[in-house]
Amino acid sequence: MTPRTATLIGLTAILMWSLLSVMTVATGKIPAFQLAAMTFAIGGLVGLLTWIGRGEAAKSLRQPLVVWVVGVGGLFGYHALYFLALRFAPPAEAGLLNYLWPLLIVLFSSFLPGERLAVHHIVGAVLGLVGTVLLFAGNTSGFAPGAVPGLIAAFIAAFVWATYSVLSRRLKAVPTDAVAGFCLATSVLAALMHGVLETTVWPETTVQWLSVVALGIGPVGAAFYAWDIGMKRGDIRVLGAASYATPLLSTGFLIAAGFAKASANIAIAAVLIAGGGLIAAKDMVLRKR
C-alpha cells in the first residue's frame, strides 16, 4: 500500500465521523450504553470479517495491558460520553463542542518529545475558544437545564478522544487488526453498564434499525480501521489538517437531515473552531519532510 492510498483511506474516516451525529440522532431513544454496545458489536464484527483467510490476524490481540487500556479506554470512554451528549443536549451544539478534539490533538501533540508549543498553536486555541463562547452567547433562549450534563459530556469527550489519539501515535507497532478486539471489548463494557444503569429500548422503526446498523458499520466500525491505516501508513499532516473539516460537515448533515436549524451563530462558531484548528495544525501541512 502506498502512502497516497493510505492517506485516502484515512480521509474516508473523517467523512464517516462527520455522519456520527446525524446517525446517532436518527437511532431514536435507545439509551447511550445500549447503543454503544450494539454498534461496537457490529463494528467489531466488521473487523473480524477481514480476518477470513488470514489465520495470523488473531495474533494481533496479544498486546500488552497498556495497549488494551488505551484502545478500549479511548473507544469506550469517548463514545459513552458522546452518545450521552447527543441524548441530553442539542445535537448541533453538542457536536461542535465535541469537535474541539482536532484542536486538542494539535495542542497535546506539541508537548510530545521533539515538539513544542508555537505562536500559531496559541492563536488556533484562542480562535477555537472564541468559537465555543460564541456558540453559547448566541443562544438567546438559553439551554434547558437538562441539556447541561450533555454539553459537559460533549466537552469531556473531546479531551478523551484527543488523549486517545495522541497516545495511539506512541503505539505505532500495534497492528490495525487489534482494533477489532478493542471494539468488541468496548461492546461488552457498554452492555454491562447498560444492564446496571439503563432500561432497554429497542428501535421502533425500520429507519432506526437501519441507522443502528449503519452507525456500527461506518462511524463506529470501518472508520476506526481506516483511521488507523491512515495514521500509520499515510501522510499524518494531511489527515490531521483535514480532520478540522469534520465539525463543518457534521453540522451541515444535521441541518440537511432536519435535526438542527441553520443560523449565523452556528455557522460562525463552526468556522472559528475549524479555522482555529487549521491554524494550529499549520506545521502539519507546511513542515518540510
mmCIF file of C-alpha atoms in Angstrom:
data_model
loop_
_atom_site.group_PDB
_atom_site.id
_atom_site.type_symbol
_atom_site.label_atom_id
_atom_site.label_comp_id
_atom_site.label_asym_id
_atom_site.label_seq_id
_atom_site.Cartn_x
_atom_site.Cartn_y
_atom_site.Cartn_z
ATOM 1 C CA MET A 1 0.000 0.000 0.000
ATOM 2 C CA THR A 2 1.392 3.395 -0.993
ATOM 3 C CA PRO A 3 1.322 6.398 1.368
ATOM 4 C CA ARG A 4 -1.109 8.131 -1.011
ATOM 5 C CA THR A 5 -3.546 5.212 -0.873
ATOM 6 C CA ALA A 6 -3.275 5.012 2.914
ATOM 7 C CA THR A 7 -3.957 8.741 3.197
ATOM 8 C CA LEU A 8 -7.064 8.456 1.026
ATOM 9 C CA ILE A 9 -8.289 5.591 3.198
ATOM 10 C CA GLY A 10 -7.706 7.730 6.286
ATOM 11 C CA LEU A 11 -9.729 10.562 4.763
ATOM 12 C CA THR A 12 -12.754 8.273 4.475
ATOM 13 C CA ALA A 13 -12.736 8.011 8.288
ATOM 14 C CA ILE A 14 -13.216 11.781 8.533
ATOM 15 C CA LEU A 15 -16.223 11.602 6.213
ATOM 16 C CA MET A 16 -17.747 8.733 8.201
ATOM 17 C CA TRP A 17 -17.229 10.536 11.521
ATOM 18 C CA SER A 18 -18.982 13.608 10.168
ATOM 19 C CA LEU A 19 -22.094 11.391 9.885
ATOM 20 C CA LEU A 20 -21.839 10.237 13.524
ATOM 21 C CA SER A 21 -24.128 12.937 14.923
ATOM 22 C CA VAL A 22 -26.930 12.621 12.386
ATOM 23 C CA MET A 23 -26.884 8.803 12.503
ATOM 24 C CA THR A 24 -26.915 8.772 16.315
ATOM 25 C CA VAL A 25 -29.885 11.130 16.474
ATOM 26 C CA ALA A 26 -31.673 9.023 13.837
ATOM 27 C CA THR A 27 -31.477 5.908 16.041
ATOM 28 C CA GLY A 28 -34.240 7.295 18.258
ATOM 29 C CA LYS A 29 -34.439 6.909 22.035
ATOM 30 C CA ILE A 30 -32.033 3.997 22.520
ATOM 31 C CA PRO A 31 -30.105 4.532 25.788
ATOM 32 C CA ALA A 32 -26.486 5.617 25.314
ATOM 33 C CA PHE A 33 -24.753 2.491 26.653
ATOM 34 C CA GLN A 34 -27.155 0.164 24.857
ATOM 35 C CA LEU A 35 -26.457 1.986 21.596
ATOM 36 C CA ALA A 36 -22.711 1.748 22.210
ATOM 37 C CA ALA A 37 -22.986 -1.992 22.908
ATOM 38 C CA MET A 38 -24.979 -2.615 19.733
ATOM 39 C CA THR A 39 -22.879 -0.507 17.392
ATOM 40 C CA PHE A 40 -19.482 -1.608 18.699
ATOM 41 C CA ALA A 41 -20.526 -5.250 18.392
ATOM 42 C CA ILE A 42 -21.246 -4.557 14.739
ATOM 43 C CA GLY A 43 -18.005 -2.591 14.398
ATOM 44 C CA GLY A 44 -16.007 -5.451 15.904
ATOM 45 C CA LEU A 45 -17.637 -7.942 13.521
ATOM 46 C CA VAL A 46 -16.656 -5.695 10.614
ATOM 47 C CA GLY A 47 -13.032 -6.141 11.652
ATOM 48 C CA LEU A 48 -13.361 -9.893 12.239
ATOM 49 C CA LEU A 49 -14.714 -10.369 8.727
ATOM 50 C CA THR A 50 -11.417 -9.048 7.373
ATOM 51 C CA TRP A 51 -9.642 -11.871 9.217
ATOM 52 C CA ILE A 52 -11.187 -14.501 6.936
ATOM 53 C CA GLY A 53 -8.360 -16.330 5.196
ATOM 54 C CA ARG A 54 -5.751 -14.691 7.449
ATOM 55 C CA GLY A 55 -5.188 -17.020 10.379
ATOM 56 C CA GLU A 56 -2.332 -14.884 11.699
ATOM 57 C CA ALA A 57 -4.649 -11.912 12.249
ATOM 58 C CA ALA A 58 -5.845 -13.308 15.583
ATOM 59 C CA LYS A 59 -2.322 -12.904 16.964
ATOM 60 C CA SER A 60 -2.854 -9.134 16.868
ATOM 61 C CA LEU A 61 -4.895 -9.449 20.066
ATOM 62 C CA ARG A 62 -1.782 -10.444 22.015
ATOM 63 C CA GLN A 63 -0.904 -6.957 23.196
ATOM 64 C CA PRO A 64 0.470 -5.544 26.477
ATOM 65 C CA LEU A 65 -2.062 -4.349 29.040
ATOM 66 C CA VAL A 66 -1.266 -0.689 28.350
ATOM 67 C CA VAL A 67 -2.321 -1.130 24.700
ATOM 68 C CA TRP A 68 -5.690 -2.528 25.764
ATOM 69 C CA VAL A 69 -6.156 0.243 28.312
ATOM 70 C CA VAL A 70 -5.500 2.930 25.688
ATOM 71 C CA GLY A 71 -7.551 1.231 22.970
ATOM 72 C CA VAL A 72 -10.589 0.219 24.994
ATOM 73 C CA GLY A 73 -10.433 3.212 27.334
ATOM 74 C CA GLY A 74 -10.372 5.625 24.424
ATOM 75 C CA LEU A 75 -13.124 3.979 22.402
ATOM 76 C CA PHE A 76 -15.440 3.206 25.317
ATOM 77 C CA GLY A 77 -14.873 6.456 27.206
ATOM 78 C CA TYR A 78 -15.269 8.727 24.207
ATOM 79 C CA HIS A 79 -18.356 7.141 22.724
ATOM 80 C CA ALA A 80 -20.159 6.665 26.020
ATOM 81 C CA LEU A 81 -19.736 10.390 26.670
ATOM 82 C CA TYR A 82 -20.621 11.362 23.111
ATOM 83 C CA PHE A 83 -23.794 9.286 22.966
ATOM 84 C CA LEU A 84 -24.842 10.726 26.332
ATOM 85 C CA ALA A 85 -24.220 14.231 24.992
ATOM 86 C CA LEU A 86 -26.456 13.672 21.976
ATOM 87 C CA ARG A 87 -29.217 12.295 24.189
ATOM 88 C CA PHE A 88 -29.400 15.318 26.510
ATOM 89 C CA ALA A 89 -28.020 18.323 24.591
ATOM 90 C CA PRO A 90 -28.971 19.979 21.274
ATOM 91 C CA PRO A 91 -27.111 17.918 18.626
ATOM 92 C CA ALA A 92 -25.505 20.829 16.749
ATOM 93 C CA GLU A 93 -24.127 22.500 19.884
ATOM 94 C CA ALA A 94 -23.005 19.174 21.385
ATOM 95 C CA GLY A 95 -21.347 18.238 18.109
ATOM 96 C CA LEU A 96 -19.399 21.481 17.873
ATOM 97 C CA LEU A 97 -18.182 21.197 21.457
ATOM 98 C CA ASN A 98 -17.132 17.618 20.834
ATOM 99 C CA TYR A 99 -15.310 18.578 17.656
ATOM 100 C CA LEU A 100 -12.796 20.590 19.609
ATOM 101 C CA TRP A 101 -10.826 17.320 19.584
ATOM 102 C CA PRO A 102 -8.815 18.085 16.414
ATOM 103 C CA LEU A 103 -7.587 21.302 18.008
ATOM 104 C CA LEU A 104 -6.791 19.498 21.254
ATOM 105 C CA ILE A 105 -4.820 16.850 19.383
ATOM 106 C CA VAL A 106 -2.577 19.553 17.940
ATOM 107 C CA LEU A 107 -2.091 21.173 21.351
ATOM 108 C CA PHE A 108 -1.441 17.867 23.138
ATOM 109 C CA SER A 109 0.935 16.691 20.396
ATOM 110 C CA SER A 110 3.033 19.816 20.841
ATOM 111 C CA PHE A 111 4.087 18.532 24.258
ATOM 112 C CA LEU A 112 5.386 15.226 22.946
ATOM 113 C CA PRO A 113 9.161 14.691 22.670
ATOM 114 C CA GLY A 114 10.568 16.708 19.784
ATOM 115 C CA GLU A 115 7.543 19.018 19.576
ATOM 116 C CA ARG A 116 6.924 22.491 21.004
ATOM 117 C CA LEU A 117 4.032 24.913 21.527
ATOM 118 C CA ALA A 118 4.402 27.726 18.966
ATOM 119 C CA VAL A 119 2.540 31.015 18.466
ATOM 120 C CA HIS A 120 0.211 29.562 15.842
ATOM 121 C CA HIS A 121 -0.801 26.824 18.287
ATOM 122 C CA ILE A 122 -1.879 29.504 20.770
ATOM 123 C CA VAL A 123 -3.672 31.547 18.081
ATOM 124 C CA GLY A 124 -5.543 28.461 16.940
ATOM 125 C CA ALA A 125 -6.547 27.589 20.504
ATOM 126 C CA VAL A 126 -7.853 31.121 21.111
ATOM 127 C CA LEU A 127 -9.947 31.050 17.921
ATOM 128 C CA GLY A 128 -11.396 27.707 18.942
ATOM 129 C CA LEU A 129 -12.257 29.115 22.376
ATOM 130 C CA VAL A 130 -13.884 32.190 20.813
ATOM 131 C CA GLY A 131 -15.989 29.932 18.599
ATOM 132 C CA THR A 132 -17.110 27.908 21.608
ATOM 133 C CA VAL A 133 -18.008 31.039 23.598
ATOM 134 C CA LEU A 134 -19.943 32.382 20.589
ATOM 135 C CA LEU A 135 -21.836 29.108 20.399
ATOM 136 C CA PHE A 136 -23.259 29.732 23.880
ATOM 137 C CA ALA A 137 -23.519 33.528 23.703
ATOM 138 C CA GLY A 138 -25.616 33.394 20.550
ATOM 139 C CA ASN A 139 -28.204 31.104 22.106
ATOM 140 C CA THR A 140 -30.511 33.849 23.358
ATOM 141 C CA SER A 141 -33.189 31.433 24.528
ATOM 142 C CA GLY A 142 -30.737 29.658 26.779
ATOM 143 C CA PHE A 143 -30.196 25.936 27.203
ATOM 144 C CA ALA A 144 -32.700 23.807 29.090
ATOM 145 C CA PRO A 145 -31.341 22.682 32.496
ATOM 146 C CA GLY A 146 -31.451 19.090 31.321
ATOM 147 C CA ALA A 147 -29.068 19.893 28.452
ATOM 148 C CA VAL A 148 -26.177 20.964 30.692
ATOM 149 C CA PRO A 149 -24.979 17.416 31.521
ATOM 150 C CA GLY A 150 -24.994 16.601 27.811
ATOM 151 C CA LEU A 151 -22.910 19.673 26.962
ATOM 152 C CA ILE A 152 -20.421 18.812 29.697
ATOM 153 C CA ALA A 153 -20.223 15.241 28.396
ATOM 154 C CA ALA A 154 -19.517 16.531 24.864
ATOM 155 C CA PHE A 155 -16.715 18.752 26.153
ATOM 156 C CA ILE A 156 -15.069 15.955 28.158
ATOM 157 C CA ALA A 157 -15.426 13.589 25.198
ATOM 158 C CA ALA A 158 -13.252 15.920 23.125
ATOM 159 C CA PHE A 159 -10.450 15.619 25.679
ATOM 160 C CA VAL A 160 -10.806 11.827 25.875
ATOM 161 C CA TRP A 161 -10.547 11.386 22.103
ATOM 162 C CA ALA A 162 -7.617 13.785 21.796
ATOM 163 C CA THR A 163 -5.752 11.935 24.543
ATOM 164 C CA TYR A 164 -6.512 8.565 22.940
ATOM 165 C CA SER A 165 -5.320 9.782 19.536
ATOM 166 C CA VAL A 166 -2.036 11.212 20.823
ATOM 167 C CA LEU A 167 -1.289 8.092 22.871
ATOM 168 C CA SER A 168 -2.105 5.916 19.857
ATOM 169 C CA ARG A 169 0.649 7.627 17.905
ATOM 170 C CA ARG A 170 3.065 6.277 20.522
ATOM 171 C CA LEU A 171 1.840 2.733 19.782
ATOM 172 C CA LYS A 172 2.539 2.568 16.056
ATOM 173 C CA ALA A 173 3.673 -1.056 16.215
ATOM 174 C CA VAL A 174 0.185 -2.253 17.158
ATOM 175 C CA PRO A 175 -1.455 -3.797 14.043
ATOM 176 C CA THR A 176 -4.779 -2.476 12.769
ATOM 177 C CA ASP A 177 -6.346 -5.917 13.280
ATOM 178 C CA ALA A 178 -6.214 -5.289 17.037
ATOM 179 C CA VAL A 179 -8.886 -2.596 16.663
ATOM 180 C CA ALA A 180 -11.487 -5.365 16.246
ATOM 181 C CA GLY A 181 -10.638 -6.584 19.738
ATOM 182 C CA PHE A 182 -10.906 -3.054 21.140
ATOM 183 C CA CYS A 183 -14.366 -2.680 19.572
ATOM 184 C CA LEU A 184 -15.651 -5.985 20.944
ATOM 185 C CA ALA A 185 -14.280 -5.270 24.432
ATOM 186 C CA THR A 186 -15.930 -1.839 24.304
ATOM 187 C CA SER A 187 -19.218 -3.515 23.353
ATOM 188 C CA VAL A 188 -19.023 -5.825 26.370
ATOM 189 C CA LEU A 189 -18.277 -2.947 28.764
ATOM 190 C CA ALA A 190 -21.109 -0.889 27.325
ATOM 191 C CA ALA A 191 -23.512 -3.842 27.673
ATOM 192 C CA LEU A 192 -22.545 -4.232 31.349
ATOM 193 C CA MET A 193 -23.096 -0.532 32.010
ATOM 194 C CA HIS A 194 -26.418 -0.706 30.193
ATOM 195 C CA GLY A 195 -27.580 -3.594 32.356
ATOM 196 C CA VAL A 196 -26.773 -1.666 35.534
ATOM 197 C CA LEU A 197 -27.881 1.859 34.614
ATOM 198 C CA GLU A 198 -30.432 1.740 31.818
ATOM 199 C CA THR A 199 -33.710 0.241 30.689
ATOM 200 C CA THR A 200 -33.576 -1.487 27.329
ATOM 201 C CA VAL A 201 -35.292 0.390 24.499
ATOM 202 C CA TRP A 202 -35.282 -1.235 21.071
ATOM 203 C CA PRO A 203 -35.553 0.744 17.823
ATOM 204 C CA GLU A 204 -39.195 1.363 16.910
ATOM 205 C CA THR A 205 -38.938 1.832 13.159
ATOM 206 C CA THR A 206 -37.082 0.377 10.202
ATOM 207 C CA VAL A 207 -35.216 3.664 9.789
ATOM 208 C CA GLN A 208 -33.976 3.478 13.381
ATOM 209 C CA TRP A 209 -32.801 -0.128 12.940
ATOM 210 C CA LEU A 210 -31.022 0.778 9.706
ATOM 211 C CA SER A 211 -29.422 3.765 11.450
ATOM 212 C CA VAL A 212 -28.042 1.480 14.187
ATOM 213 C CA VAL A 213 -26.592 -0.916 11.610
ATOM 214 C CA ALA A 214 -25.156 1.921 9.512
ATOM 215 C CA LEU A 215 -23.664 3.507 12.631
ATOM 216 C CA GLY A 216 -21.962 0.236 13.547
ATOM 217 C CA ILE A 217 -20.634 -0.425 10.060
ATOM 218 C CA GLY A 218 -19.394 3.117 9.393
ATOM 219 C CA PRO A 219 -18.625 5.714 12.099
ATOM 220 C CA VAL A 220 -18.314 3.112 14.886
ATOM 221 C CA GLY A 221 -16.699 0.446 12.732
ATOM 222 C CA ALA A 222 -14.880 0.905 9.442
ATOM 223 C CA ALA A 223 -13.849 4.456 10.355
ATOM 224 C CA PHE A 224 -11.546 3.241 13.131
ATOM 225 C CA TYR A 225 -9.766 0.795 10.854
ATOM 226 C CA ALA A 226 -9.440 3.403 8.106
ATOM 227 C CA TRP A 227 -8.074 5.999 10.535
ATOM 228 C CA ASP A 228 -5.569 3.514 11.934
ATOM 229 C CA ILE A 229 -4.277 2.717 8.446
ATOM 230 C CA GLY A 230 -4.040 6.392 7.557
ATOM 231 C CA MET A 231 -2.225 7.375 10.739
ATOM 232 C CA LYS A 232 0.324 4.555 10.492
ATOM 233 C CA ARG A 233 0.947 4.444 6.727
ATOM 234 C CA GLY A 234 -0.320 7.717 5.278
ATOM 235 C CA ASP A 235 0.504 11.415 5.494
ATOM 236 C CA ILE A 236 -0.305 12.333 9.096
ATOM 237 C CA ARG A 237 -0.031 16.061 8.370
ATOM 238 C CA VAL A 238 -2.715 15.922 5.697
ATOM 239 C CA LEU A 239 -5.007 13.775 7.842
ATOM 240 C CA GLY A 240 -4.514 15.996 10.879
ATOM 241 C CA ALA A 241 -5.384 19.143 8.968
ATOM 242 C CA ALA A 242 -8.298 17.538 7.127
ATOM 243 C CA SER A 243 -9.916 16.438 10.393
ATOM 244 C CA TYR A 244 -10.882 20.058 11.072
ATOM 245 C CA ALA A 245 -13.463 19.808 8.302
ATOM 246 C CA THR A 246 -15.419 17.362 10.472
ATOM 247 C CA PRO A 247 -17.428 19.907 12.538
ATOM 248 C CA LEU A 248 -18.467 21.783 9.409
ATOM 249 C CA LEU A 249 -19.555 18.609 7.640
ATOM 250 C CA SER A 250 -21.242 17.235 10.754
ATOM 251 C CA THR A 251 -23.300 20.357 11.366
ATOM 252 C CA GLY A 252 -24.207 20.505 7.682
ATOM 253 C CA PHE A 253 -25.510 16.921 7.742
ATOM 254 C CA LEU A 254 -27.566 17.646 10.892
ATOM 255 C CA ILE A 255 -29.143 20.678 9.234
ATOM 256 C CA ALA A 256 -29.780 18.806 5.982
ATOM 257 C CA ALA A 257 -31.476 15.975 7.889
ATOM 258 C CA GLY A 258 -33.668 18.393 9.815
ATOM 259 C CA PHE A 259 -32.157 17.702 13.238
ATOM 260 C CA ALA A 260 -30.772 21.227 13.595
ATOM 261 C CA LYS A 261 -31.646 24.666 12.283
ATOM 262 C CA ALA A 262 -29.236 26.746 10.256
ATOM 263 C CA SER A 263 -28.162 30.001 11.895
ATOM 264 C CA ALA A 264 -25.439 32.591 11.527
ATOM 265 C CA ASN A 265 -24.338 31.798 15.081
ATOM 266 C CA ILE A 266 -23.710 28.110 14.363
ATOM 267 C CA ALA A 267 -22.032 28.906 11.041
ATOM 268 C CA ILE A 268 -19.622 31.450 12.535
ATOM 269 C CA ALA A 269 -18.840 29.215 15.530
ATOM 270 C CA ALA A 270 -18.108 26.273 13.238
ATOM 271 C CA VAL A 271 -15.816 28.379 11.025
ATOM 272 C CA LEU A 272 -13.920 29.734 14.043
ATOM 273 C CA ILE A 273 -13.428 26.285 15.587
ATOM 274 C CA ALA A 274 -12.387 24.731 12.286
ATOM 275 C CA GLY A 275 -10.247 27.733 11.345
ATOM 276 C CA GLY A 276 -8.521 27.720 14.705
ATOM 277 C CA GLY A 277 -7.697 24.078 14.253
ATOM 278 C CA LEU A 278 -6.269 24.632 10.793
ATOM 279 C CA ILE A 279 -4.029 27.430 12.063
ATOM 280 C CA ALA A 280 -2.875 25.301 14.978
ATOM 281 C CA ALA A 281 -2.110 22.451 12.557
ATOM 282 C CA LYS A 282 -0.184 24.679 10.139
ATOM 283 C CA ASP A 283 3.092 22.876 10.690
ATOM 284 C CA MET A 284 1.454 19.513 9.935
ATOM 285 C CA VAL A 285 0.961 20.674 6.354
ATOM 286 C CA LEU A 286 3.802 23.106 5.751
ATOM 287 C CA ARG A 287 6.640 21.435 7.663
ATOM 288 C CA LYS A 288 9.304 20.053 5.363
ATOM 289 C CA ARG A 289 9.994 16.360 5.370
#
